[in-house]
Short mmCIF file of C-alpha atoms and ligand atoms in Angstrom, two decimals:
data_model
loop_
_atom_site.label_atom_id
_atom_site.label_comp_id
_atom_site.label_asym_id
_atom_site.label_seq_id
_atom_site.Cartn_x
_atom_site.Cartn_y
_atom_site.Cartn_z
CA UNK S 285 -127.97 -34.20 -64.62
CA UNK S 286 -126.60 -35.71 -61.62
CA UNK S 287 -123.32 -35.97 -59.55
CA UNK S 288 -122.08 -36.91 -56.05
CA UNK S 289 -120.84 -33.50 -55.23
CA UNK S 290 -121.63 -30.26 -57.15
CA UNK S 291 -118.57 -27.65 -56.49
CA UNK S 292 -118.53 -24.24 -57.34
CA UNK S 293 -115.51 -22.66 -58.22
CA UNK S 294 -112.23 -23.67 -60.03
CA UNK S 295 -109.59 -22.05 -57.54
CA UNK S 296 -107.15 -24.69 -56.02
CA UNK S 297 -109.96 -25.43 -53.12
CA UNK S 298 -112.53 -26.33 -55.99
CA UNK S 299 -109.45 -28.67 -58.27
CA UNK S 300 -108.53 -30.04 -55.56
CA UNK S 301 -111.21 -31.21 -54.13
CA UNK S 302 -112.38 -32.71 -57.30
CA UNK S 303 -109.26 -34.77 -57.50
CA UNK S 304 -109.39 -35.77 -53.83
CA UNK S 305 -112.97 -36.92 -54.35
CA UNK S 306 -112.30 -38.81 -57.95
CA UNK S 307 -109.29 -40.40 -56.09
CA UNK S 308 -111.68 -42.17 -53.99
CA UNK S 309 -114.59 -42.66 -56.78
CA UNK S 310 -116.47 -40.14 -56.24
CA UNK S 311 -117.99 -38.12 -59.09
CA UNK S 312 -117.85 -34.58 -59.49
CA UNK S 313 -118.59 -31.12 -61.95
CA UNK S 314 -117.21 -28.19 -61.00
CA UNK S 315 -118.39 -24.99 -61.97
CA UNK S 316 -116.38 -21.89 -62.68
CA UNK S 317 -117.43 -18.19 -63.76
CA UNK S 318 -113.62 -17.35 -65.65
CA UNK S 319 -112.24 -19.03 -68.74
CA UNK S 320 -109.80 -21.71 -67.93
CA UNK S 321 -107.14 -19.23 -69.58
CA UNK S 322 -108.44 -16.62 -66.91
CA UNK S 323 -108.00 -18.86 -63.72
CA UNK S 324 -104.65 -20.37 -65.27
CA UNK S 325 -102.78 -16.85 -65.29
CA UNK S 326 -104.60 -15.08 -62.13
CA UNK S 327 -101.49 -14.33 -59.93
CA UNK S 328 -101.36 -14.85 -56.28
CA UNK S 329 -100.05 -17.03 -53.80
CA UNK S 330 -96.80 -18.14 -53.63
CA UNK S 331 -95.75 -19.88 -50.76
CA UNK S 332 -96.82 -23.72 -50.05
CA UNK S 333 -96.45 -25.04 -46.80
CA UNK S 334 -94.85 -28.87 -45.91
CA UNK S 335 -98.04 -30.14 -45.55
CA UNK S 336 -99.75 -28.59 -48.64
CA UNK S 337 -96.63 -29.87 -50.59
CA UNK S 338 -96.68 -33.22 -49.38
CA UNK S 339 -100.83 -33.11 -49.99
CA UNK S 340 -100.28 -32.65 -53.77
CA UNK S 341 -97.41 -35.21 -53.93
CA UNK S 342 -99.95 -37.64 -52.44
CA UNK S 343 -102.47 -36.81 -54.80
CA UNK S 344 -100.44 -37.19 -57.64
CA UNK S 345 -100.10 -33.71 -59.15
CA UNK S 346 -97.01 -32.44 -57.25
CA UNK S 347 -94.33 -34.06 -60.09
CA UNK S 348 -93.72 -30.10 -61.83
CA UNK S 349 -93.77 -28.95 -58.64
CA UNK S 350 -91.29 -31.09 -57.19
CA UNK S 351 -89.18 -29.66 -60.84
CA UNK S 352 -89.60 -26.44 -60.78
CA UNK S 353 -90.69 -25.33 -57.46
CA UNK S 354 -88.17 -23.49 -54.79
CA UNK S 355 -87.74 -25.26 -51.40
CA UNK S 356 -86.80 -22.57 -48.84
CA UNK S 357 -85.15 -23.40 -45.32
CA UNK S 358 -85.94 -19.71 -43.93
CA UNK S 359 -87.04 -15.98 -44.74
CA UNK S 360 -85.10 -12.97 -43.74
CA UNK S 361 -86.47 -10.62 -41.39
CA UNK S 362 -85.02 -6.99 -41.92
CA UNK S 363 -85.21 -3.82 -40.09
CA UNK S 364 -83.52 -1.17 -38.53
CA UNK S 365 -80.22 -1.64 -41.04
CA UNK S 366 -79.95 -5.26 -40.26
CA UNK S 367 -81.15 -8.49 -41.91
CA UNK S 368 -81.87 -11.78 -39.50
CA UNK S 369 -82.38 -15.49 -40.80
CA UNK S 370 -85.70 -17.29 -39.43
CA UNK S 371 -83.79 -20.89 -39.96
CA UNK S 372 -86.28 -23.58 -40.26
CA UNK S 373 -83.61 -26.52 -40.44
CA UNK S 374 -82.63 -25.62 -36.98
CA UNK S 375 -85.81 -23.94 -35.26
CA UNK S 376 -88.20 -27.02 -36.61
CA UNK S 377 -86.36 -29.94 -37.99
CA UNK S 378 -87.28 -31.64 -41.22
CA UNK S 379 -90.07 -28.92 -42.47
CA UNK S 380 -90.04 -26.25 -44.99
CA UNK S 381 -91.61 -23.90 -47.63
CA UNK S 382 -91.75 -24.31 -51.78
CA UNK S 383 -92.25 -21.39 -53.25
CA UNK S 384 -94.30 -22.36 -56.55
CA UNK S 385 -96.82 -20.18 -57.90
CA UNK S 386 -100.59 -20.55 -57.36
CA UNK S 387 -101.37 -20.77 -60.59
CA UNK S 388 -98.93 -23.22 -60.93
CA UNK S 389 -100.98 -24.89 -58.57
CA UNK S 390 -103.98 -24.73 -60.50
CA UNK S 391 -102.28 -25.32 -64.36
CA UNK S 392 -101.16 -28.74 -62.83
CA UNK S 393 -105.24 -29.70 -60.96
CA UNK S 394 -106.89 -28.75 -64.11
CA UNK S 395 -104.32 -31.07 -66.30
CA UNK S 396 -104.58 -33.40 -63.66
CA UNK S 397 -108.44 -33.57 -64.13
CA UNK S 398 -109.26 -33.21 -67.25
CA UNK S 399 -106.59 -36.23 -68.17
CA UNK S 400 -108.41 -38.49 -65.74
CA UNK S 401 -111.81 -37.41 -67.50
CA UNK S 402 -113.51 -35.33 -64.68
CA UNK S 403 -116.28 -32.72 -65.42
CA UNK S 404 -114.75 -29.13 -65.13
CA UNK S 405 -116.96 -26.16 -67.03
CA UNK S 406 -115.47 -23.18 -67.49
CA UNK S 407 -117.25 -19.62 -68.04
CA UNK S 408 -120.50 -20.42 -66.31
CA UNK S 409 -121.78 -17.40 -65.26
CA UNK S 410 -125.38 -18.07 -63.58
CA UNK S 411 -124.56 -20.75 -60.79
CA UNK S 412 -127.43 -20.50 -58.11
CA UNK S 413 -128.03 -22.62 -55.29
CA UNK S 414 -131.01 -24.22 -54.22
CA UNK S 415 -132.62 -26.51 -51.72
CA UNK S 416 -129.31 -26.31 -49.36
CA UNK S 417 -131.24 -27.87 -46.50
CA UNK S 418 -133.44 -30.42 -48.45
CA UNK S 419 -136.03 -32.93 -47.06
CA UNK S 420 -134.42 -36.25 -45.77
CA UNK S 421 -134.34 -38.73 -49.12
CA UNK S 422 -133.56 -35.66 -51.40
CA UNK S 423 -130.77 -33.59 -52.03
CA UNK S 424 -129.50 -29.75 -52.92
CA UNK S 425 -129.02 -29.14 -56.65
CA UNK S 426 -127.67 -26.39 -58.56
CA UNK S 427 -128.73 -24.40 -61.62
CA UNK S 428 -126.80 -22.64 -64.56
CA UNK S 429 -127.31 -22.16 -68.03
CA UNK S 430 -130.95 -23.28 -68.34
CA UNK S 431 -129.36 -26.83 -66.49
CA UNK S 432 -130.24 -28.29 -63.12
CA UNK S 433 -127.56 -30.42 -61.07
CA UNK S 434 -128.67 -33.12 -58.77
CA UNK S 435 -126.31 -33.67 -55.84
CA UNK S 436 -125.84 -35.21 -52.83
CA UNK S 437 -123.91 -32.14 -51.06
CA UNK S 438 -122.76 -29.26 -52.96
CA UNK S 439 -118.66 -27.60 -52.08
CA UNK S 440 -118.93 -23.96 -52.19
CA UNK S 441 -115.45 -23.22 -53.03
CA UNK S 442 -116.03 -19.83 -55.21
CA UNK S 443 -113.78 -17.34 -52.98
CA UNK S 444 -114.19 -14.27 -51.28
CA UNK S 445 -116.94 -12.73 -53.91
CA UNK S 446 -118.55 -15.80 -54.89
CA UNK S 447 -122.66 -17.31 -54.58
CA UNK S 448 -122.21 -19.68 -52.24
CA UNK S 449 -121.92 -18.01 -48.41
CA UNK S 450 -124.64 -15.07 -49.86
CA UNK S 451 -126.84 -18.12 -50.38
CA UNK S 452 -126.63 -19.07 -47.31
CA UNK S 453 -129.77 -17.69 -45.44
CA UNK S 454 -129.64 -14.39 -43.14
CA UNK S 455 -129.05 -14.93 -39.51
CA UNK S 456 -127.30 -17.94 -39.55
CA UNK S 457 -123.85 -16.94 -40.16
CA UNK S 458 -121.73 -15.17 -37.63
CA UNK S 459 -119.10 -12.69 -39.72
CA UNK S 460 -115.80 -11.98 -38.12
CA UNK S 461 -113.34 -9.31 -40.05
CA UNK S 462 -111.27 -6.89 -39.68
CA UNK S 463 -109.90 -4.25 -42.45
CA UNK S 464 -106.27 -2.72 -42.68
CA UNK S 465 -105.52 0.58 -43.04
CA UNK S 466 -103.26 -0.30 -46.22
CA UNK S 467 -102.69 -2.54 -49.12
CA UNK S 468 -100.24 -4.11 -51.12
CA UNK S 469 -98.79 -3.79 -54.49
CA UNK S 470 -97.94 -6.85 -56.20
CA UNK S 471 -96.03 -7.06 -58.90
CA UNK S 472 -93.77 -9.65 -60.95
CA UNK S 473 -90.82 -8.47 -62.87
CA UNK S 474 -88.37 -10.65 -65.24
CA UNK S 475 -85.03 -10.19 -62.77
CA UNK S 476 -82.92 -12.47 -61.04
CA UNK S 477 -83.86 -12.98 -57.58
CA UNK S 478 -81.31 -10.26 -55.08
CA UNK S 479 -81.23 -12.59 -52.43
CA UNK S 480 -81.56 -16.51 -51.78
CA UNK S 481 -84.03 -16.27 -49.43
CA UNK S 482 -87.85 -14.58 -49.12
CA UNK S 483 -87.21 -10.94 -47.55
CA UNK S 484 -89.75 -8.96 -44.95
CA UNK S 485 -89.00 -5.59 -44.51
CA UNK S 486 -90.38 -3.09 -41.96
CA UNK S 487 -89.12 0.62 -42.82
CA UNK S 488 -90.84 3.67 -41.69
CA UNK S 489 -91.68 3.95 -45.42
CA UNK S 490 -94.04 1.04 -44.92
CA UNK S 491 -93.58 -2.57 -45.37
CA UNK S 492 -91.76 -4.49 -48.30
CA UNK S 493 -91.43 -8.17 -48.94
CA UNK S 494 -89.08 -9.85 -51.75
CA UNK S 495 -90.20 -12.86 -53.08
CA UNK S 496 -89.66 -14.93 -56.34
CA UNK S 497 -91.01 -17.07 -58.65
CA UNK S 498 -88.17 -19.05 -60.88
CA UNK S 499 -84.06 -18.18 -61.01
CA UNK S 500 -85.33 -15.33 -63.34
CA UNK S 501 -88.73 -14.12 -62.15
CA UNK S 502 -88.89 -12.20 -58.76
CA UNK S 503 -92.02 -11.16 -57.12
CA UNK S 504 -92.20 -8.06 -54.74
CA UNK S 505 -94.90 -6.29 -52.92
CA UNK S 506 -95.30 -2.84 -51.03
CA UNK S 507 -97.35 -1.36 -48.71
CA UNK S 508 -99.36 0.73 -49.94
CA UNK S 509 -102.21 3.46 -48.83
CA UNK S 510 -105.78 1.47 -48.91
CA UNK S 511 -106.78 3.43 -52.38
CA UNK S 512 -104.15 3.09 -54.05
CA UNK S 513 -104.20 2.70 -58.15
CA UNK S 514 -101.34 0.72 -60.35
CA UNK S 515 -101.65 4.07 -62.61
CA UNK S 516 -100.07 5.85 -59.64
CA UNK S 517 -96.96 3.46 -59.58
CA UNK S 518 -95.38 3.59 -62.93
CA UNK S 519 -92.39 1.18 -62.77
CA UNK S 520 -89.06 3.20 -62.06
CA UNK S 521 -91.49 4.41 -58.92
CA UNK S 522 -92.10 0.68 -57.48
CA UNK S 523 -88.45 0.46 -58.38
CA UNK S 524 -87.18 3.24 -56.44
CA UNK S 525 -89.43 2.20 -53.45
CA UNK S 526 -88.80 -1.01 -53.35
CA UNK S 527 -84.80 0.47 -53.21
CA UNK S 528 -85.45 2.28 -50.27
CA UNK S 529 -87.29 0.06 -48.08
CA UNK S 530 -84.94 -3.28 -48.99
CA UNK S 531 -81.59 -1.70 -49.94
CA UNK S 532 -81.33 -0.95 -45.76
CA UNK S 533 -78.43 -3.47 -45.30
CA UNK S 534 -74.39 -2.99 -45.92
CA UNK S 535 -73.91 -4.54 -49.17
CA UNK S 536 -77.54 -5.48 -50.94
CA UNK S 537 -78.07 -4.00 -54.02
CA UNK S 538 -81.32 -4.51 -55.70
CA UNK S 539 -81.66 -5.78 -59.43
CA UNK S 540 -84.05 -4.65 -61.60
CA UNK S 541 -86.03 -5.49 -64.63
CA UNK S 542 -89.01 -5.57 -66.81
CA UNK S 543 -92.11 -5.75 -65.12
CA UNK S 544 -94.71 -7.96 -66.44
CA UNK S 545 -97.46 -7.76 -63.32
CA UNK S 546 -99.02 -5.36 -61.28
CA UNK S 547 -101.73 -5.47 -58.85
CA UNK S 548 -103.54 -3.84 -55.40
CA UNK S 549 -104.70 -6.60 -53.42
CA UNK S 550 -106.75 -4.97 -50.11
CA UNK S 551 -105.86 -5.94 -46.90
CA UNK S 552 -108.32 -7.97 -44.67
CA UNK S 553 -109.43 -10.31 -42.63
CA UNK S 554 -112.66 -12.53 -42.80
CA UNK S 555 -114.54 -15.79 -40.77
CA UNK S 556 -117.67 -16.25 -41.69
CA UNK S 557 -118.94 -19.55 -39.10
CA UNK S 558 -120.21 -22.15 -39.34
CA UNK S 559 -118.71 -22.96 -42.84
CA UNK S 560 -121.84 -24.99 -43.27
CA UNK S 561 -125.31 -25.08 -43.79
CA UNK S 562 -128.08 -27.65 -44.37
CA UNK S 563 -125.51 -30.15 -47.32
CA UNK S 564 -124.06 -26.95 -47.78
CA UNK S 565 -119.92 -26.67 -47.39
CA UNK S 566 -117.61 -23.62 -47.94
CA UNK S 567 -114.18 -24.07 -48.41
CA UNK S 568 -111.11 -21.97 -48.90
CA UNK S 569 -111.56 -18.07 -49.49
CA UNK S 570 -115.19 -18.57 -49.34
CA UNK S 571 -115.53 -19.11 -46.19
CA UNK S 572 -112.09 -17.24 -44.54
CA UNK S 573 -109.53 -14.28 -46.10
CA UNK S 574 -106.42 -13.42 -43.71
CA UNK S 575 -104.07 -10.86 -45.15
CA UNK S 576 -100.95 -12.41 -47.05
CA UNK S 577 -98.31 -11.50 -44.60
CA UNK S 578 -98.61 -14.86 -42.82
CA UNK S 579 -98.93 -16.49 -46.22
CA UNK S 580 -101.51 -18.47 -45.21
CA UNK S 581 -104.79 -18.25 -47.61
CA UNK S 582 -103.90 -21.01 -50.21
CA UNK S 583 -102.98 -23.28 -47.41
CA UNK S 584 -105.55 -23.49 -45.37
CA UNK S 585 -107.54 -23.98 -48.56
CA UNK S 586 -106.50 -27.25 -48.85
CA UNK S 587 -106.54 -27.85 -45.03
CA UNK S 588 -110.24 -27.69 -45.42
CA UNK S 589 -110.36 -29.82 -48.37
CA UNK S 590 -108.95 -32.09 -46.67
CA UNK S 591 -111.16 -32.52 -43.98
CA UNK S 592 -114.37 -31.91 -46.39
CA UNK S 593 -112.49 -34.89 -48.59
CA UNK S 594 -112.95 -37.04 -45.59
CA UNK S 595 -116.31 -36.07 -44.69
CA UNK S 596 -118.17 -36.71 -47.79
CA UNK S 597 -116.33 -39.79 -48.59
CA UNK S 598 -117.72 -40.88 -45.21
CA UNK S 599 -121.05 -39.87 -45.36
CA UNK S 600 -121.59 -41.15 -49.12
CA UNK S 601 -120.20 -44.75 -48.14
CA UNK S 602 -121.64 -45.50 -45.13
CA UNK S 603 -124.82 -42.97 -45.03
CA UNK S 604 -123.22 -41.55 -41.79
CA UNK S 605 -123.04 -37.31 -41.83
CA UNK S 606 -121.41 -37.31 -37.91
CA UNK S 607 -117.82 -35.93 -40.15
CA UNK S 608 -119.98 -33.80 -42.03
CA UNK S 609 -121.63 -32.05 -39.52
CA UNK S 610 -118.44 -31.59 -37.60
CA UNK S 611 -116.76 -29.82 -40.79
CA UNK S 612 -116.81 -25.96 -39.82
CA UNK S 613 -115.71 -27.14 -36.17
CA UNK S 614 -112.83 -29.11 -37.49
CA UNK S 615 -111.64 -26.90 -39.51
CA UNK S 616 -111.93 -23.68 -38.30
CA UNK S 617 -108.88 -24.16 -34.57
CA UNK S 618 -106.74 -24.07 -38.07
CA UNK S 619 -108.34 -21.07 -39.22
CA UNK S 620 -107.97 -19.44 -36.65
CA UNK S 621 -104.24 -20.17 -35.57
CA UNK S 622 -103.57 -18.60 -39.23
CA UNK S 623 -105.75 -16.01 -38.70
CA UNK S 624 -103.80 -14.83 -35.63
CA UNK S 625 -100.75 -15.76 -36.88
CA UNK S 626 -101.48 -13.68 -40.19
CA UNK S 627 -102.74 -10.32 -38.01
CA UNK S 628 -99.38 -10.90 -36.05
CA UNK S 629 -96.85 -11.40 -38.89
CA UNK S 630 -98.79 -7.97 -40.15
CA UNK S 631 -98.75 -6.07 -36.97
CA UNK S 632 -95.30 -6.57 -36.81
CA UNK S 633 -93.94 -5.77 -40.29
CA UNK S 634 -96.46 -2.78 -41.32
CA UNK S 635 -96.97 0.66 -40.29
CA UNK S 636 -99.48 1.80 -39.18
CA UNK S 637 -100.99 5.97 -39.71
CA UNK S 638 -102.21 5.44 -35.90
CA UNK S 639 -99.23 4.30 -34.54
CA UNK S 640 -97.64 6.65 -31.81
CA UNK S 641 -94.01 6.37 -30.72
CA UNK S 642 -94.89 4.25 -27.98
CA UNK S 643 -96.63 2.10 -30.62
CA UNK S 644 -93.43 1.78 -32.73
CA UNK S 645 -91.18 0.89 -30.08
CA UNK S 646 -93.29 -1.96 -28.92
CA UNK S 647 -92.91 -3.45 -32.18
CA UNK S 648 -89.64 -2.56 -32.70
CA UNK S 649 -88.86 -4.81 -29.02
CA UNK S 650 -91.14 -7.31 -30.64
CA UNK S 651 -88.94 -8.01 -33.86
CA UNK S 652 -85.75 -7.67 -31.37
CA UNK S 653 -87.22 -10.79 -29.37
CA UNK S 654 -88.22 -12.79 -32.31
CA UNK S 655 -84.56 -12.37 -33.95
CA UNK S 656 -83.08 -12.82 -30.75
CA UNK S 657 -84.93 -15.44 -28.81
CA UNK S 658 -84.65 -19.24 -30.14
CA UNK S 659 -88.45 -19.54 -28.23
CA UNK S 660 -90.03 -16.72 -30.31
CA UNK S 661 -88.18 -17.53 -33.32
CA UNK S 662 -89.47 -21.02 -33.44
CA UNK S 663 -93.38 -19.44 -32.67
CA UNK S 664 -92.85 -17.79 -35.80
CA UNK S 665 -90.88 -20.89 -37.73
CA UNK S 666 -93.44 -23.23 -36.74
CA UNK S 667 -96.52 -21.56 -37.83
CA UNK S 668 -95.08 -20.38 -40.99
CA UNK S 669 -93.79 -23.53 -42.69
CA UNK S 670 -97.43 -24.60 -41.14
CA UNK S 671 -99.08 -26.79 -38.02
CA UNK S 672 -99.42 -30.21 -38.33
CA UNK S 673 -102.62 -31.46 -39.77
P1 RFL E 842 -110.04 -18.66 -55.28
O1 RFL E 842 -108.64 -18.91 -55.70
O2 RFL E 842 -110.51 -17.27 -55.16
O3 RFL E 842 -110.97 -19.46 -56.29
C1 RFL E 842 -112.36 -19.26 -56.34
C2 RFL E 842 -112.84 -19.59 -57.73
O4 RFL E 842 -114.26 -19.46 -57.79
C3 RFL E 842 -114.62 -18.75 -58.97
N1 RFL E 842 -115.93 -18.13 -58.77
C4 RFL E 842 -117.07 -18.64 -59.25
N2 RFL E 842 -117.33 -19.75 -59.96
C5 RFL E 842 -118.60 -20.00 -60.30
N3 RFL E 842 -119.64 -19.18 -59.98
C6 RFL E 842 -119.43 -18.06 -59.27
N4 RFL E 842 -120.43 -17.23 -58.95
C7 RFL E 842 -118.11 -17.74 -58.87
N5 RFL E 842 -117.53 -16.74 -58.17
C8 RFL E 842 -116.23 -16.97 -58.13
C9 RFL E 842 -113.47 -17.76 -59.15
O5 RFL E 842 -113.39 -17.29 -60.49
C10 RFL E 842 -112.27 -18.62 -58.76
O6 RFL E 842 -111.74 -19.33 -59.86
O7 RFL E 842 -110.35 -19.35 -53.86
P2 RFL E 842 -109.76 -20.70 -53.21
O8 RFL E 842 -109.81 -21.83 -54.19
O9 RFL E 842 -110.44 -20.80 -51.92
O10 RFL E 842 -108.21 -20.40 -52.99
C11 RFL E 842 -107.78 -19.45 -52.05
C12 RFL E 842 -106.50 -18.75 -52.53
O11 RFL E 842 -106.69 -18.29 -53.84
C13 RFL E 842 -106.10 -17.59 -51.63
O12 RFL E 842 -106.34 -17.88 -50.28
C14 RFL E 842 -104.61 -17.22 -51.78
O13 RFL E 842 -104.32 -16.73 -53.07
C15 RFL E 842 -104.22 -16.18 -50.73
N6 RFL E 842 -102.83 -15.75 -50.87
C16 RFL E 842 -101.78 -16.53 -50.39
N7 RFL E 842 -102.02 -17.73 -49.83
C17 RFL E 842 -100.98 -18.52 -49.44
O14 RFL E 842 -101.22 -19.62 -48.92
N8 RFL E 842 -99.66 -18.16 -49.60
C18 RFL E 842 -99.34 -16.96 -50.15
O15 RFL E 842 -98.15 -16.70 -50.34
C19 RFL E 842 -100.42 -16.08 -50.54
N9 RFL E 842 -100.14 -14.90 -51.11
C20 RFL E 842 -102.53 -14.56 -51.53
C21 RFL E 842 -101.16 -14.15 -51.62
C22 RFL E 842 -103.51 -13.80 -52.12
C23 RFL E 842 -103.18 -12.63 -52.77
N10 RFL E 842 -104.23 -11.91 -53.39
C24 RFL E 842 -104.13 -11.38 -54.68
C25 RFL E 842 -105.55 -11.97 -52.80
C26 RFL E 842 -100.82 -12.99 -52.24
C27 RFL E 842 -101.82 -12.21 -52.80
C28 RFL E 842 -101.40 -10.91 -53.42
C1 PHB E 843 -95.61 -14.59 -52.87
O1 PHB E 843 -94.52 -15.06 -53.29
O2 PHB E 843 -96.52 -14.28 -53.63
C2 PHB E 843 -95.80 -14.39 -51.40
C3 PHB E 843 -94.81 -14.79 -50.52
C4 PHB E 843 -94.99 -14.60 -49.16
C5 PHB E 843 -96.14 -14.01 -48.69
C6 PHB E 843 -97.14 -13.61 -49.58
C7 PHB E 843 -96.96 -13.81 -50.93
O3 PHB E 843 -96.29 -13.80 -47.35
#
């Protein structure tokens, strides 16, 4: 078999790539490990930047989002008994966030591709690489199920524990990372949203944020220690947690409900550079985690789409690779903007087993001068509803 570009992994990075590329003629398969019933419920990511919003639109699978999804014109920032509004209208005119679910995200790419024909395989379980830096006149291919795949440059989009970077031979990538000292616990619950707009909390218990999914599904998370299990959270405990760290202004009660979702998602952060070897590309979670604070992961997965969109469509119509070869370079100022911005939003909000009193107080100044100052505010405004392109 043959195709222009072999892609690994069915996450948004792999879907949307594959739409990007078929947009402009270019064939496809991707490959993914999970059932498409798997990938289509796997909760995470809620919040889509301007620019990842107006990418979709553009590409023609943004309609249901555009229906159903929740422009927001700010988050609350809460602490010490007081709640402050991060307004985007005023602090950067014109952008915002949708929240829409991720898997939202990836419902509407997979409908989106397999109604315009394109090649997506679910449950493949044996992907492997090979020939990622092949002889001028031939190309990389990839086998799976007794099949070989001829391509001309092969997307590794297959996430944080995917095939792709391992393939990569040792010595040429440089890691970055770092590990928290906690995680979060997700969950969903069938419940009005409490408030209108996305809440961070720092307590001393630890760190809460409210989020949401439709007028009657909310989302929540806590900070939690690094091992924690979902068995050790039965629901009226997440409940009563969740209470204490958000009922902290005059006058907010939290509602309550069923929940339908829990999860521990660790807390890290991850470069691995270049994102590229030999016709070789990682995209997304492959190639780069940040922790969720910053809300940041699913969006620079499509920044580096994107660019990789742009690259191969260039090299495969006029046989130049100068795009190509300047992926990882490209993308990764981006990367790294969220990643700081990500460690920061977390430094701020969490706490931290290390911290000593001197500790706390600095960040306690720090939120002061964010909800205080127009000129910190708008750091945080501006790199939350995203950088331009
Ligand atoms: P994905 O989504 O992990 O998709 C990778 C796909 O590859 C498949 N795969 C393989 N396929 C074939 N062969 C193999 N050997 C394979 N190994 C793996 C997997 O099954 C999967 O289908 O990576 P992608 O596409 O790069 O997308 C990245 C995002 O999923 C991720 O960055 C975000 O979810 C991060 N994130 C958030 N990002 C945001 O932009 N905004 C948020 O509000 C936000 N909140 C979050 C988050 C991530 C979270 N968790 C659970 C990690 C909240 C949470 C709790
Ligand atoms: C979510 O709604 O899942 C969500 C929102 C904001 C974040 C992370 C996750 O920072």
């Amino acid at each position: 078999m043959r195709t222009q570009v072999g892609i690994v992994g069915a996450g948004p990075a792999g879907l949307l790539l594959s739409h990007l590329l078929h947009l402009r003629g270019i064939s496809s398969v991707v490959l993914e490990k999970r059932s498409r019933d798997y990938v289509e419920r796997r909760v995470r990511a809620g919040v889509l930047e301007q620019g990842t919003v107006d990418t979709l639109v553009e590409a023609g699978v943004g309609a249901r989002m555009l229906r159903e999804g929740l422009p927001h014109n700010g988050i609350e920032l809460r602490y010490g008994g007081q709640g402050h509004r991060i307004a985007f209208e005023k602090l950067v005119p014109g952008r915002s966030i949708t929240v829409y679910g991720q898997q939202e995200v990836v419902k509407d790419l997979i409908a989106a591709r397999l109604e315009a024909g394109g090649d997506v395989r679910f449950e493949i379980e044996d992907v492997a690489l090979h020939a990622l830096d092949p002889e001028p006149g031939s190309g990389p291919y990839l086998t799976f199920g007794g099949e070989r795949l001829d391509c001309d440059v092969i997307a590794g989009c297959d996430g944080f524990h995917g095939v792709s970077r391992p393939s990569i031979p040792e010595g040429i990538l440089s890691v970055f990372e770092r590990e928290y000292p906690f995680a979060w616990l997700g969950i969903l619950a069938h419940v009005a949203p409490s408030s209108e707009e996305l809440i961070y909390t720092r307590t001393e218990r630890g760190f809460a944020l409210h989020s949401m999914r439709s007028p009657t599904v909310s989302r929540f998370y806590l900070q939690v220690p690094p091992d924690a299990t979902v068995e050790e959270w039965p629901d009226e405990r997440i409940w009563d947690e969740l209470k204490a760290r958000l009922e902290t202004v005059p006058g907010f009660t939290l509602a309550t409900g069923e929940i339908f979702e829990k999860g521990v998602t660790p807390m890290r952060a991850f470069v691995a550079e270049p994102m590229q070897h030999g016709r070789l590309y990682l995209a997304g979670d492959a190639a780069h985690i940040v922790p969720p604070t910053g809300a940041k992961g699913l969006n620079l997965a499509v920044a580096d789409v994107r660019v990789l969109t742009e690259a191969i469509d260039r090299y495969l119509t006029t046989g130049s690779a100068g795009l190509l070869d300047g992926y990882s370079a490209a993308c990764l100022k981006r990367i790294w903007r969220a990643q700081h911005f990500s460690w920061w939003m977390t430094t701020l909000l969490h706490t931290f087993d290390s911290d000593d009193e001197y500790a706390r107080r600095l960040q306690l100044s720090y939120l002061d001068y964010v909800t205080t100052s127009e000129a910190a505010a708008t750091t945080l405004a501006e790199n939350y509803v995203g950088m331009p392109w």
